[in-house]
XYZ file of C-alpha atoms in Angstrom:
574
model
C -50.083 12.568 -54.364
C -53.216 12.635 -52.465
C -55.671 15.425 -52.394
C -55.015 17.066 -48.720
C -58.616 15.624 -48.270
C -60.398 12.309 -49.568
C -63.311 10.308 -48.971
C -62.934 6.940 -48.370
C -63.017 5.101 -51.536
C -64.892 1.712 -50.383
C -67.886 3.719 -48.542
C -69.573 5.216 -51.649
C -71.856 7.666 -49.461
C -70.429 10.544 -50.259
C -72.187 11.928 -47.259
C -71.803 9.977 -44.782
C -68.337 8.956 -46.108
C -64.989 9.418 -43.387
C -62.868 11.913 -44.739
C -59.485 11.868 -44.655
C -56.624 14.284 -44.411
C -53.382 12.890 -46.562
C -50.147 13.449 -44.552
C -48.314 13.597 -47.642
C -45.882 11.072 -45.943
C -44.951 8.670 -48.865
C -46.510 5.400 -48.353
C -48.650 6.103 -46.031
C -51.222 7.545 -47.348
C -51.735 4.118 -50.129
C -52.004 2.355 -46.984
C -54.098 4.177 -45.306
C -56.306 5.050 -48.457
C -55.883 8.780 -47.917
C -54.587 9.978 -45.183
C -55.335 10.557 -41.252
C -59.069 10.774 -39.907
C -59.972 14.175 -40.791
C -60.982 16.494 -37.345
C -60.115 13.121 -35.455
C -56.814 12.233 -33.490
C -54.835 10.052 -34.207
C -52.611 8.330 -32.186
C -48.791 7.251 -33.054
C -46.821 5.107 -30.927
C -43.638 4.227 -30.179
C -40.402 3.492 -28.578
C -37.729 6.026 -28.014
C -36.158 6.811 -31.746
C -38.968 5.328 -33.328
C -39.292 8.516 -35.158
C -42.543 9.367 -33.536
C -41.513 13.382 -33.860
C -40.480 13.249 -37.511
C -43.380 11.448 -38.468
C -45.656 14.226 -36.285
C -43.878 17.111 -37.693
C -43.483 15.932 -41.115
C -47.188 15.665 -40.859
C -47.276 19.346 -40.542
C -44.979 20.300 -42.682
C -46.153 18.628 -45.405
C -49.640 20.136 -44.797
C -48.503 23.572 -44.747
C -46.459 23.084 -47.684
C -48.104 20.529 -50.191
C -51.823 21.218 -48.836
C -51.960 24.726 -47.204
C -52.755 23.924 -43.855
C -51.372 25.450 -41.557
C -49.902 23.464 -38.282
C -49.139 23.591 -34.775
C -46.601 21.414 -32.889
C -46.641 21.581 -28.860
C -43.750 19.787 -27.410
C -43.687 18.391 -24.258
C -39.881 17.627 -24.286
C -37.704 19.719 -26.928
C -37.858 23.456 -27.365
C -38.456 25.048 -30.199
C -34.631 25.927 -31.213
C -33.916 22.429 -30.766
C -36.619 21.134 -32.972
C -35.357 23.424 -35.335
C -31.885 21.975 -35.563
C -33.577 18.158 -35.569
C -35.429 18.541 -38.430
C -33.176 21.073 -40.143
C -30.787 17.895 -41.968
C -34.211 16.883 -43.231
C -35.001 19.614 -45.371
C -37.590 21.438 -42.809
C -37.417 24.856 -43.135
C -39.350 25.719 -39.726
C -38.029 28.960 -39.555
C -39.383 30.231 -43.112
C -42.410 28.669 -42.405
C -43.346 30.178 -38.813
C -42.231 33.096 -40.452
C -45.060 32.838 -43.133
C -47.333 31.476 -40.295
C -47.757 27.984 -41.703
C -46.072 26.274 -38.645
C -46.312 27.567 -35.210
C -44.063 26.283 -32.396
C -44.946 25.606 -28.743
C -43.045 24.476 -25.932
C -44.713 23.558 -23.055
C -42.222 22.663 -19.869
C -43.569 20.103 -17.788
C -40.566 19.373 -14.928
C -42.245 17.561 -11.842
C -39.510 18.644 -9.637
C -40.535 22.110 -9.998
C -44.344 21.931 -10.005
C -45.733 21.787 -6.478
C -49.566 20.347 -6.897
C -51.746 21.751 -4.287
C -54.631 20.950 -4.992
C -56.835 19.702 -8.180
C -55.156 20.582 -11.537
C -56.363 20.837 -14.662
C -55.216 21.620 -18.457
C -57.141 24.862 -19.117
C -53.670 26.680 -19.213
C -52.610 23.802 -21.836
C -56.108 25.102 -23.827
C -55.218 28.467 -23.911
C -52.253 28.553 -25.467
C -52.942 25.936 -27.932
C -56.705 27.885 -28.842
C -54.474 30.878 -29.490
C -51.790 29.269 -31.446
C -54.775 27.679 -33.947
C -56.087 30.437 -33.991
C -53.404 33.119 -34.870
C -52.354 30.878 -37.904
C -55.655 29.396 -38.892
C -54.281 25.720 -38.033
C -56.169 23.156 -39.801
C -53.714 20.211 -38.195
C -51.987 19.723 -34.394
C -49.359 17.520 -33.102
C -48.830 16.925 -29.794
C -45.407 15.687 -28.697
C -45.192 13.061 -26.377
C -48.245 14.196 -23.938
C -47.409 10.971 -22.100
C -44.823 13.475 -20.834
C -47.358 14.654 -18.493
C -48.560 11.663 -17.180
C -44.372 11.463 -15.815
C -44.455 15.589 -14.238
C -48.141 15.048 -13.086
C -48.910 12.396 -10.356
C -52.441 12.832 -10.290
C -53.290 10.026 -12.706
C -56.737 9.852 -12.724
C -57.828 13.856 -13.013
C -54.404 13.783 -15.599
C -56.947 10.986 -17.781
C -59.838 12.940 -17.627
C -57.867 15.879 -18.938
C -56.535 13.899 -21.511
C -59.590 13.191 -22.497
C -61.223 16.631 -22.241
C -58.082 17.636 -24.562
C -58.685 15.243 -27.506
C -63.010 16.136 -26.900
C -61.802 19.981 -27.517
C -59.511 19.144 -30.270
C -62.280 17.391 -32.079
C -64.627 20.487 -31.650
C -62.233 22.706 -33.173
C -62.222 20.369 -35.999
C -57.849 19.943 -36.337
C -56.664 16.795 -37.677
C -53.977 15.989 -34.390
C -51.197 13.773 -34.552
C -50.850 12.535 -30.572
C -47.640 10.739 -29.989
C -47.163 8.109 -27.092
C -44.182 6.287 -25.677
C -45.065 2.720 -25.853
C -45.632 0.224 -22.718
C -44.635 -3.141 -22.138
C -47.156 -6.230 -22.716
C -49.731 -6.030 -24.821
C -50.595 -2.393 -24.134
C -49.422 0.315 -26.948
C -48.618 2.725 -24.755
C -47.274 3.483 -20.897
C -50.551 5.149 -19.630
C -53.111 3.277 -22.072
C -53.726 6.760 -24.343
C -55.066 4.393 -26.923
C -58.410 4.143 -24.854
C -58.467 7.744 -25.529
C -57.688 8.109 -29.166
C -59.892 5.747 -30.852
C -60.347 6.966 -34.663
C -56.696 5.539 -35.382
C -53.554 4.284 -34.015
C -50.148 3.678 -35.703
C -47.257 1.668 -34.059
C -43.562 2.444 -34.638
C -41.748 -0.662 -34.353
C -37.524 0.088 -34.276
C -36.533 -3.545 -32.999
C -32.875 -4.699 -32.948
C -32.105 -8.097 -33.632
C -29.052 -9.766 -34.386
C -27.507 -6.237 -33.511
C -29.327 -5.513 -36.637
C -31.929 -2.744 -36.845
C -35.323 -2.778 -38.851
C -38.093 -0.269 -38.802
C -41.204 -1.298 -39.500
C -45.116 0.929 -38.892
C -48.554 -1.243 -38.519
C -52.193 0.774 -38.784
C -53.359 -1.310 -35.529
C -56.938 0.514 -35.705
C -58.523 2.613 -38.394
C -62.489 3.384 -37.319
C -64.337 3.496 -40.601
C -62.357 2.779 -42.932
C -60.151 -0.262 -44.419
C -56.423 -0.079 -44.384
C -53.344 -2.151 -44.875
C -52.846 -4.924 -41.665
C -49.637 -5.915 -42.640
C -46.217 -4.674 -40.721
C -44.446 -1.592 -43.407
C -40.960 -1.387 -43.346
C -40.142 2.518 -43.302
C -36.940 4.678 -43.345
C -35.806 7.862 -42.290
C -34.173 9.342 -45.271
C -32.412 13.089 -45.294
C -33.814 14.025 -48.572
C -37.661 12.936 -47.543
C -37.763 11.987 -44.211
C -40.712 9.378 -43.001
C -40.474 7.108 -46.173
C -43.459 4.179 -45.840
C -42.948 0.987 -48.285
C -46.308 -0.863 -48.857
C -44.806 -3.782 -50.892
C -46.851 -5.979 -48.615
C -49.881 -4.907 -50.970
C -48.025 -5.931 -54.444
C -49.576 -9.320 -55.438
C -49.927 -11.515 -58.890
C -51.244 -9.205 -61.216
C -48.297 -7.555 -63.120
C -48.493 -7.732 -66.569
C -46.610 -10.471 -68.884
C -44.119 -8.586 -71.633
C -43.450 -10.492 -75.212
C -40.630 -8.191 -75.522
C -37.114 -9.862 -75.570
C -34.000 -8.878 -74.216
C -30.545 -9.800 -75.026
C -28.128 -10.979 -72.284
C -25.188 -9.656 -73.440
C -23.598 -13.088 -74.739
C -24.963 -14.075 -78.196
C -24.439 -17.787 -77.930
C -26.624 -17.442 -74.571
C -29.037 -15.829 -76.236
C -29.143 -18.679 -79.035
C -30.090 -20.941 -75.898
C -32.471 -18.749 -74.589
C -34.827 -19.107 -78.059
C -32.652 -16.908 -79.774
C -33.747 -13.585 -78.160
C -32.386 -13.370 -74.911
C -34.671 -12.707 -71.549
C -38.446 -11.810 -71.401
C -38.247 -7.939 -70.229
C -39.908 -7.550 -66.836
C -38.990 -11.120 -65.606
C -36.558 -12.775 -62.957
C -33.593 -14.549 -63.301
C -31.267 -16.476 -61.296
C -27.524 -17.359 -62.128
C -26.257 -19.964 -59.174
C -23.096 -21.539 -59.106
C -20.608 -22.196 -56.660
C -17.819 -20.112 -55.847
C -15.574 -19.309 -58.868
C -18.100 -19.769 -61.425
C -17.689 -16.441 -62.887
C -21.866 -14.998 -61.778
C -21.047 -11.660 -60.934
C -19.153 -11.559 -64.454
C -22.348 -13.028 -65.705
C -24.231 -10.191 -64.435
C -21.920 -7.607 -64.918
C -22.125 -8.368 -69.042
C -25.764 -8.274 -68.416
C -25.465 -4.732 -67.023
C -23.311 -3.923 -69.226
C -25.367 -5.118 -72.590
C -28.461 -3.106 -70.850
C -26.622 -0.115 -70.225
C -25.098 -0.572 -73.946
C -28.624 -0.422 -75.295
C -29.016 2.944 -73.535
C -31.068 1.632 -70.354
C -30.159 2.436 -66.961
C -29.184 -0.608 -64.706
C -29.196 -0.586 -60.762
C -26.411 -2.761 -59.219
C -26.716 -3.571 -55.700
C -23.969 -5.740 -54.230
C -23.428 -7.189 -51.029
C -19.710 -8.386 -50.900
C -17.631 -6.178 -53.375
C -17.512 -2.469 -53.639
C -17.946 -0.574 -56.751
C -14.469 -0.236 -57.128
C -13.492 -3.747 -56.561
C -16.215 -4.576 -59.534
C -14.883 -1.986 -61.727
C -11.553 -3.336 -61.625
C -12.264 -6.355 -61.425
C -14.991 -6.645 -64.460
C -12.050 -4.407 -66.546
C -9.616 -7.118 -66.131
C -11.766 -9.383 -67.841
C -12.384 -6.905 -71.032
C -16.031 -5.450 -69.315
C -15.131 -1.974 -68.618
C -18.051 -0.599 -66.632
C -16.547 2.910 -65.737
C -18.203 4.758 -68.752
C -21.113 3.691 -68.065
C -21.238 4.940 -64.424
C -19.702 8.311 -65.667
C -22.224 8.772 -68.367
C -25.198 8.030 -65.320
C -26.426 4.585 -66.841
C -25.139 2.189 -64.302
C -25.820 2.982 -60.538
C -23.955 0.780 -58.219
C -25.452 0.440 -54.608
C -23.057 -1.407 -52.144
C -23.815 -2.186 -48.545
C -22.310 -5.213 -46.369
C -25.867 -7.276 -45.528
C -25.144 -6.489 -41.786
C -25.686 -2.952 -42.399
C -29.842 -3.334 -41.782
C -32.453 -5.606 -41.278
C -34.461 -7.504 -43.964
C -37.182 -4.892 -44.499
C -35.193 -2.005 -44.499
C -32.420 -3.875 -46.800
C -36.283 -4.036 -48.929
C -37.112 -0.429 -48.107
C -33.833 0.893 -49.428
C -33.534 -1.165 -52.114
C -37.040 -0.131 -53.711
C -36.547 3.500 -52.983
C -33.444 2.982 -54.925
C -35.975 1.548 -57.645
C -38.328 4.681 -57.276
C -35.553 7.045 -57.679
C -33.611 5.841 -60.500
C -36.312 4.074 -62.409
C -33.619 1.667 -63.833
C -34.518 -0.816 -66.768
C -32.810 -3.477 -64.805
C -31.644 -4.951 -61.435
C -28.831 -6.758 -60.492
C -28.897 -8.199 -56.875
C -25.006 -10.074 -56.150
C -25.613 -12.368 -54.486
C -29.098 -12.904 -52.883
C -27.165 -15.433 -50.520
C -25.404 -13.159 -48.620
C -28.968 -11.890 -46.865
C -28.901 -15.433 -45.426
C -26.881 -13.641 -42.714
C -29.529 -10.762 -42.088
C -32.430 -13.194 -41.313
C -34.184 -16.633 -41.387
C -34.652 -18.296 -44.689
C -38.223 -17.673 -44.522
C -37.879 -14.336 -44.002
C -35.087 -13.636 -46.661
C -37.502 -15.639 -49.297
C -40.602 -13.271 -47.970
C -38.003 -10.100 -48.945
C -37.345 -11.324 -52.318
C -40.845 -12.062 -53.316
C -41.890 -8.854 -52.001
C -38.785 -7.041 -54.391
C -39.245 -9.332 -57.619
C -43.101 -8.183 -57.146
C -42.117 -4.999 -57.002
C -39.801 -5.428 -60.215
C -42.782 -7.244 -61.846
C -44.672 -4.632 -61.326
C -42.513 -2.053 -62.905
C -42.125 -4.237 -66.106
C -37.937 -3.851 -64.495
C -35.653 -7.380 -65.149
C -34.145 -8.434 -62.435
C -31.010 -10.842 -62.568
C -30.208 -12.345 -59.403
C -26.533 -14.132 -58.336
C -26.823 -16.910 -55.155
C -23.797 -18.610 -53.885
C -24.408 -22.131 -54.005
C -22.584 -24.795 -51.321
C -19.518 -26.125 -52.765
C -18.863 -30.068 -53.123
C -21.152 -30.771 -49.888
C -24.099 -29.190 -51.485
C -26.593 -29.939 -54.933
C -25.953 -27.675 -57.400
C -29.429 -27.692 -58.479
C -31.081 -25.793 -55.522
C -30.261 -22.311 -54.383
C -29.477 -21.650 -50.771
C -33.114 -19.756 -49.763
C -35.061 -21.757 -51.953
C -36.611 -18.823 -54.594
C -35.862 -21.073 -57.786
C -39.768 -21.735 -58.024
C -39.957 -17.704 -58.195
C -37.594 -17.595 -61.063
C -38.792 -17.245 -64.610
C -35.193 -18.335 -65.943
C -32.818 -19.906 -63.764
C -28.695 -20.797 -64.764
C -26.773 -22.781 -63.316
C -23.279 -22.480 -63.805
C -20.364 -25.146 -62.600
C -17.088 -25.859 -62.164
C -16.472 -29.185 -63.301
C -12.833 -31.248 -62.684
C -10.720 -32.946 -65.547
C -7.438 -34.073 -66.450
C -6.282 -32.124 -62.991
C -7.713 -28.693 -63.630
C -11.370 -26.993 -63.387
C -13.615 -25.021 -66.021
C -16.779 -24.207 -66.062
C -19.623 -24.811 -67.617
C -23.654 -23.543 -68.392
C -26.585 -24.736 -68.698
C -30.056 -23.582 -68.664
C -32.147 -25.117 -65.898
C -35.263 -23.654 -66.419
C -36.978 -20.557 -68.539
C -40.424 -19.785 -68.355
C -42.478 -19.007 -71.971
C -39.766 -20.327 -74.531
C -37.969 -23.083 -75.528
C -34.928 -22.959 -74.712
C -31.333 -25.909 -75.183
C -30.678 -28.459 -72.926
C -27.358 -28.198 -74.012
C -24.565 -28.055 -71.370
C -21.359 -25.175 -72.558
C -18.178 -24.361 -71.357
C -18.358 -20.752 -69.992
C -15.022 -19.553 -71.114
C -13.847 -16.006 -69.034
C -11.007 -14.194 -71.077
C -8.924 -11.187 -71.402
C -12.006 -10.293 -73.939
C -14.917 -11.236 -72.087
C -16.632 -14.305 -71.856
C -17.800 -16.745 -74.505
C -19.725 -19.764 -74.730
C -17.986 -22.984 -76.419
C -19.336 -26.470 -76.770
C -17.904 -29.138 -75.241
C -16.846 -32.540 -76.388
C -19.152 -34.683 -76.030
C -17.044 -38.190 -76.455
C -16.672 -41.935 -75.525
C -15.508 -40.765 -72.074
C -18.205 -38.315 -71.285
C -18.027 -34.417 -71.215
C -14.302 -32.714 -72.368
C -14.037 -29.230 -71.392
C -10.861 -27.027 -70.762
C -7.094 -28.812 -71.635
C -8.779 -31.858 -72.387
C -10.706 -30.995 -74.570
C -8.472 -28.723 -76.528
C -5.915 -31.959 -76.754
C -9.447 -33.938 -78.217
C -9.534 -31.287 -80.541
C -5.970 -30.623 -81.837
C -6.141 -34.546 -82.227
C -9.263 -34.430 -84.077
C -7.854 -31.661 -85.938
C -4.354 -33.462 -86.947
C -6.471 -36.576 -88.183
C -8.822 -34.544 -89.911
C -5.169 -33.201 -91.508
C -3.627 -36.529 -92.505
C -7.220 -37.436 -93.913
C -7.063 -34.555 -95.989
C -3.363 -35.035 -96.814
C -4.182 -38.510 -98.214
C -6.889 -37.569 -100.167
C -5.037 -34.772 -101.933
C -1.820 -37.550 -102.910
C -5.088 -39.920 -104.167
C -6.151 -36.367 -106.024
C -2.643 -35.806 -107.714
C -2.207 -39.435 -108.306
C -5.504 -39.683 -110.445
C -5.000 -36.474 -111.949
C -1.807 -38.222 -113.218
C -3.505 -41.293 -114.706
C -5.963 -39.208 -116.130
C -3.461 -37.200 -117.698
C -1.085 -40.380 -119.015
C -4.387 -41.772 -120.301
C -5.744 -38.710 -121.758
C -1.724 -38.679 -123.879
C -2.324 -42.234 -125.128
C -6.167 -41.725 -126.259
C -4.405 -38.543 -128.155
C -1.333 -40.917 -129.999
C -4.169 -43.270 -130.701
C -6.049 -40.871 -132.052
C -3.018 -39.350 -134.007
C -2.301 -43.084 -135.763
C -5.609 -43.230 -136.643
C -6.119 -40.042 -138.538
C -2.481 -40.863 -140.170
C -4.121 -44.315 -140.708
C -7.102 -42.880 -142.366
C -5.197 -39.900 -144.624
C -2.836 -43.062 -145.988
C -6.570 -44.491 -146.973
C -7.973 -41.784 -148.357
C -4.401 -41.612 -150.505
C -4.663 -44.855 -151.528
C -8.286 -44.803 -152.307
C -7.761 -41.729 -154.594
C -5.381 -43.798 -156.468
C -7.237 -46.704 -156.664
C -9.932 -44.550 -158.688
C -7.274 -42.715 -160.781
C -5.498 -46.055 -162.323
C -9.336 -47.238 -162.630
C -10.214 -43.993 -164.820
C -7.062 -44.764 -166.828
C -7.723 -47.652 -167.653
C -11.139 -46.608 -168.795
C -9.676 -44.064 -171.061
C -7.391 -46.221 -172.805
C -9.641 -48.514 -173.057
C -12.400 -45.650 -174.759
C -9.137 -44.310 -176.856
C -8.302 -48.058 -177.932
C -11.693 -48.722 -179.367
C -11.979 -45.388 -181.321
C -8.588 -46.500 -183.062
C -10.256 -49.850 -184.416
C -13.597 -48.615 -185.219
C -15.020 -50.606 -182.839
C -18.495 -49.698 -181.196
């Protein structure tokens, strides 16, 4: 938050600088580097329902409450009860605060049919009450509500302008910030009576256009005196909790920082493609595919592997409710339920009709703000197509994956891709160059029936396969399988479980065969192994009967010896 005053930060003469007074309006005051001229008025225009009043009393209520300074609204058109009741659903407590003298109300009725003019009028009565009013509560900011009312009661245009401008002189001199609101004019002009020659520090234009039946608020800074401010158109909304909400995402540019950190996608065989780690955290990704594909079950196992991990995931869809995905997702085996009950998956469902581009923008950041979710899921991107121009759809999403980047959040993105007429390979707004990882899922026909498959078009920082799988959606989730890659191309589904159970029953007769071979040499080697042990028996028998027969051989020879020794000793014989 602001302090309730600043200096402008690109003067550096602290002296001489402009000082500012923040509003305290969210948005605005990054815009606007601060705040409001301080002591100067400023000038908002507007159609009718612009939300010229909010943004003027929210301007005072915020400074009496956030900044202590006290405020004064004078309204031209509404009395004070009914202001009361306006702002009440907003969280304005104007009653508490008037009582505490913060806020102080005035109603001035200006009804030309019962104001006779007789002469030369003038706006000291107007002083008076609004000198007092400052002064009883100390006011340090006014807002005066629409004062173009009195250009409509008063007919006297000219002394009515020099009032005007005697007003804003005074209002100056007491040294109030004011807040001067003005119904806008046709043409070029900001206003019906040209109040912006008057109020020359600042002007801000409320822009509520309907196109398409479709309504989009945007604010521009059209002049800031001294200082340097935002140019660009800021979508805004008009919330209950916080009123005047400003977005700046104009101002986001190239300059968020690059994670290392990896992510898993909730599929471990996608990961494997993806490097082996899954997504870079704080980057984009698209999943396109034509209808059937299975993307939003893509995404929903993301969310579901984030949430799993303990992050929080924001959801928005565009063509299912929460309930449908719930179901839906269960059916499958993804049961998302617990995870909504236990506050980690938000899902934020709106038909794209329901706004404009920039406020489809401004409610999906705020959404962002609030919940500061680890990850976004946008199903599908292709169903703003019917919100806006493809330019302007692509300017959205650049704008939101900036502001993603810039919150180091990882954004997965669905878009419905044309059917047969269409390429698969580009997305229906063109954002694929904005894409750090892009998959592209398809149905692809065979043997009479249709499966899917994935492959990884593009992903930023890793290496990732070229490889083409069947996506496979069960009872139990989804899985990745490979295909069959064979003589007559790519086999996925029936096909290529018949390639399979064929491959399989060959594999089985090969291995059939080679087990008989087995046996049959394991006979062989058995019959062979008998007759090398017969053999082996005749020989030792062979070689016993020799060893017998030597033995003998030696014993006749050592008979003979002995008769012959036993012969000799009988005849004396040497």
């Amino acid at each position: 938050m602001y302090p309730s005053t600043g200096v402008a930060a690109e003067s550096g003469d602290t002296e001489n600088a402009l000082l500012k007074t923040a509003s305290g309006i969210s948005g605005l005051d990054e815009i606007t580097s601060g705040g409001l001229p301080k002591g100067r008025p400023t000038l908002v225009a507007g159609k009718a329902g612009s939300g010229k009043t909010l943004f003027a009393m929210q301007f005072l209520v915020n400074g009496a409450v956030r900044y202590n300074e006290p405020g004064v609204f004078v309204s031209f058109e509404e009395r004070e009860e009914d202001l009361v009741k306006n702002v009440h659903s907003l969280g304005f407590d104007l009653p508490q605060l008037i009582a505490e003298k913060k806020i102080a109300l005035e109603y001035i009725r200006v009804e030309r049919s019962e104001i006779e003019e007789t002469g030369e009028f003038d706006l000291d009565g107007l002083f008076i009450r609004l000198a007092y009013a400052i002064d009883s509560i100390g006011a340090k900011r006014v807002a005066l509500d629409t004062i173009e009312t009195l250009f409509a009661s008063l007919t006297n245009e000219g002394i009515l302008r020099a009032e005007l401008r005697r007003l804003l002189f005074w209002l100056k001199e007491k040294g109030v910030t004011a807040v001067v609101t003005g119904e806008s004019g046709s043409g070029d002009s900001l206003t019906r009576h040209g109040l912006e020659e008057y109020v020359s520090d600042a002007v801000i234009f409320l822009d509520h256009r309907i196109r398409n039946e479709i309504s989009t608020r945007r604010l521009r800074i059209v002049k800031y005196r001294g200082s340097s401010h935002g140019t660009n158109e800021y979508p805004f909304l008009i919330t209950e909790r916080e009123g005047f909400v400003i977005m700046p995402v104009t101002t986001l540019g190239l300059t968020h920082e690059a994670l290392d950190e990896r992510i898993p996608t909730g599929i471990p065989r996608l990961d494997t493609m993806l490097g082996g780690e899954g997504y870079y955290r704080g980057s984009s990704v698209l999943v396109s595919g034509t209808p059937g594909t299975g993307k939003t079950s893509l995404a929903a196992v993301f969310a579901r592997a984030a949430c799993q991990r303990g992050e929080r995931c924001l959801y928005f869809t565009f063509e299912e409710s929460p309930g449908q995905i719930v179901r839906n997702m269960r059916s499958i085996g993804i049961d998302l339920a617990p995870l909504i009950d236990a506050g980690l998956l938000t899902i934020h469902a709106s038909r794209p009709m329901t706004y404009g581009l920039e406020t489809h923008l401004a409610t999906m950041i705020k959404a962002v703000q609030d919940l500061a979710p680890d990850v976004v899921v946008v199903d599908p991107i292709s169903s703003l197509i019917a919100v806006g121009e493809e330019i302007d759809t692509k300017s959205m999403l650049t704008r939101l994956i900036d502001h993603l980047k810039s919150r180091h959040v990882t954004g997965l993105f669905t878009d419905l891709t044309p059917g047969a007429e269409g390429s698969s390979d580009q997305t229906t707004i063109g954002i694929s160059s904005l894409m750090d990882t892009w998959i592209l899922l398809k149905n692809v026909d065979s043997s009479g029936e249709r499966n899917r498959v994935l492959h990884i078009l593009k992903s930023r920082g890793m290496a990732h396969s070229n490889q083409v799988r069947e996506f496979v959606i069960t009872d139990e989730g989804i899985d990745l399988v490979d295909v069959y890659l064979g003589p007559a191309g790519v086999l996925t589904g029936s096909a290529r479980h018949v390639q399979e159970a064929k491959e399989r029953a060959e594999a089985s007769e090969r291995a059939e065969s080679l087990r008989k071979r087995r046996i049959e040499l394991e006979r062989r080697q058995k019959a062979v192994e008998a007759q090398i042990a017969a053999l082996e028996a005749e020989l030792e028998a062979e070689t016993d009967e020799f060893d017998r027969y030597r033995r003998q051989l030696e014993l006749d020879d050592e008979t003979r010896a002995g008769y012959r020794r036993e012969m000799a000793t009988r005849r004396r014989a040497d």
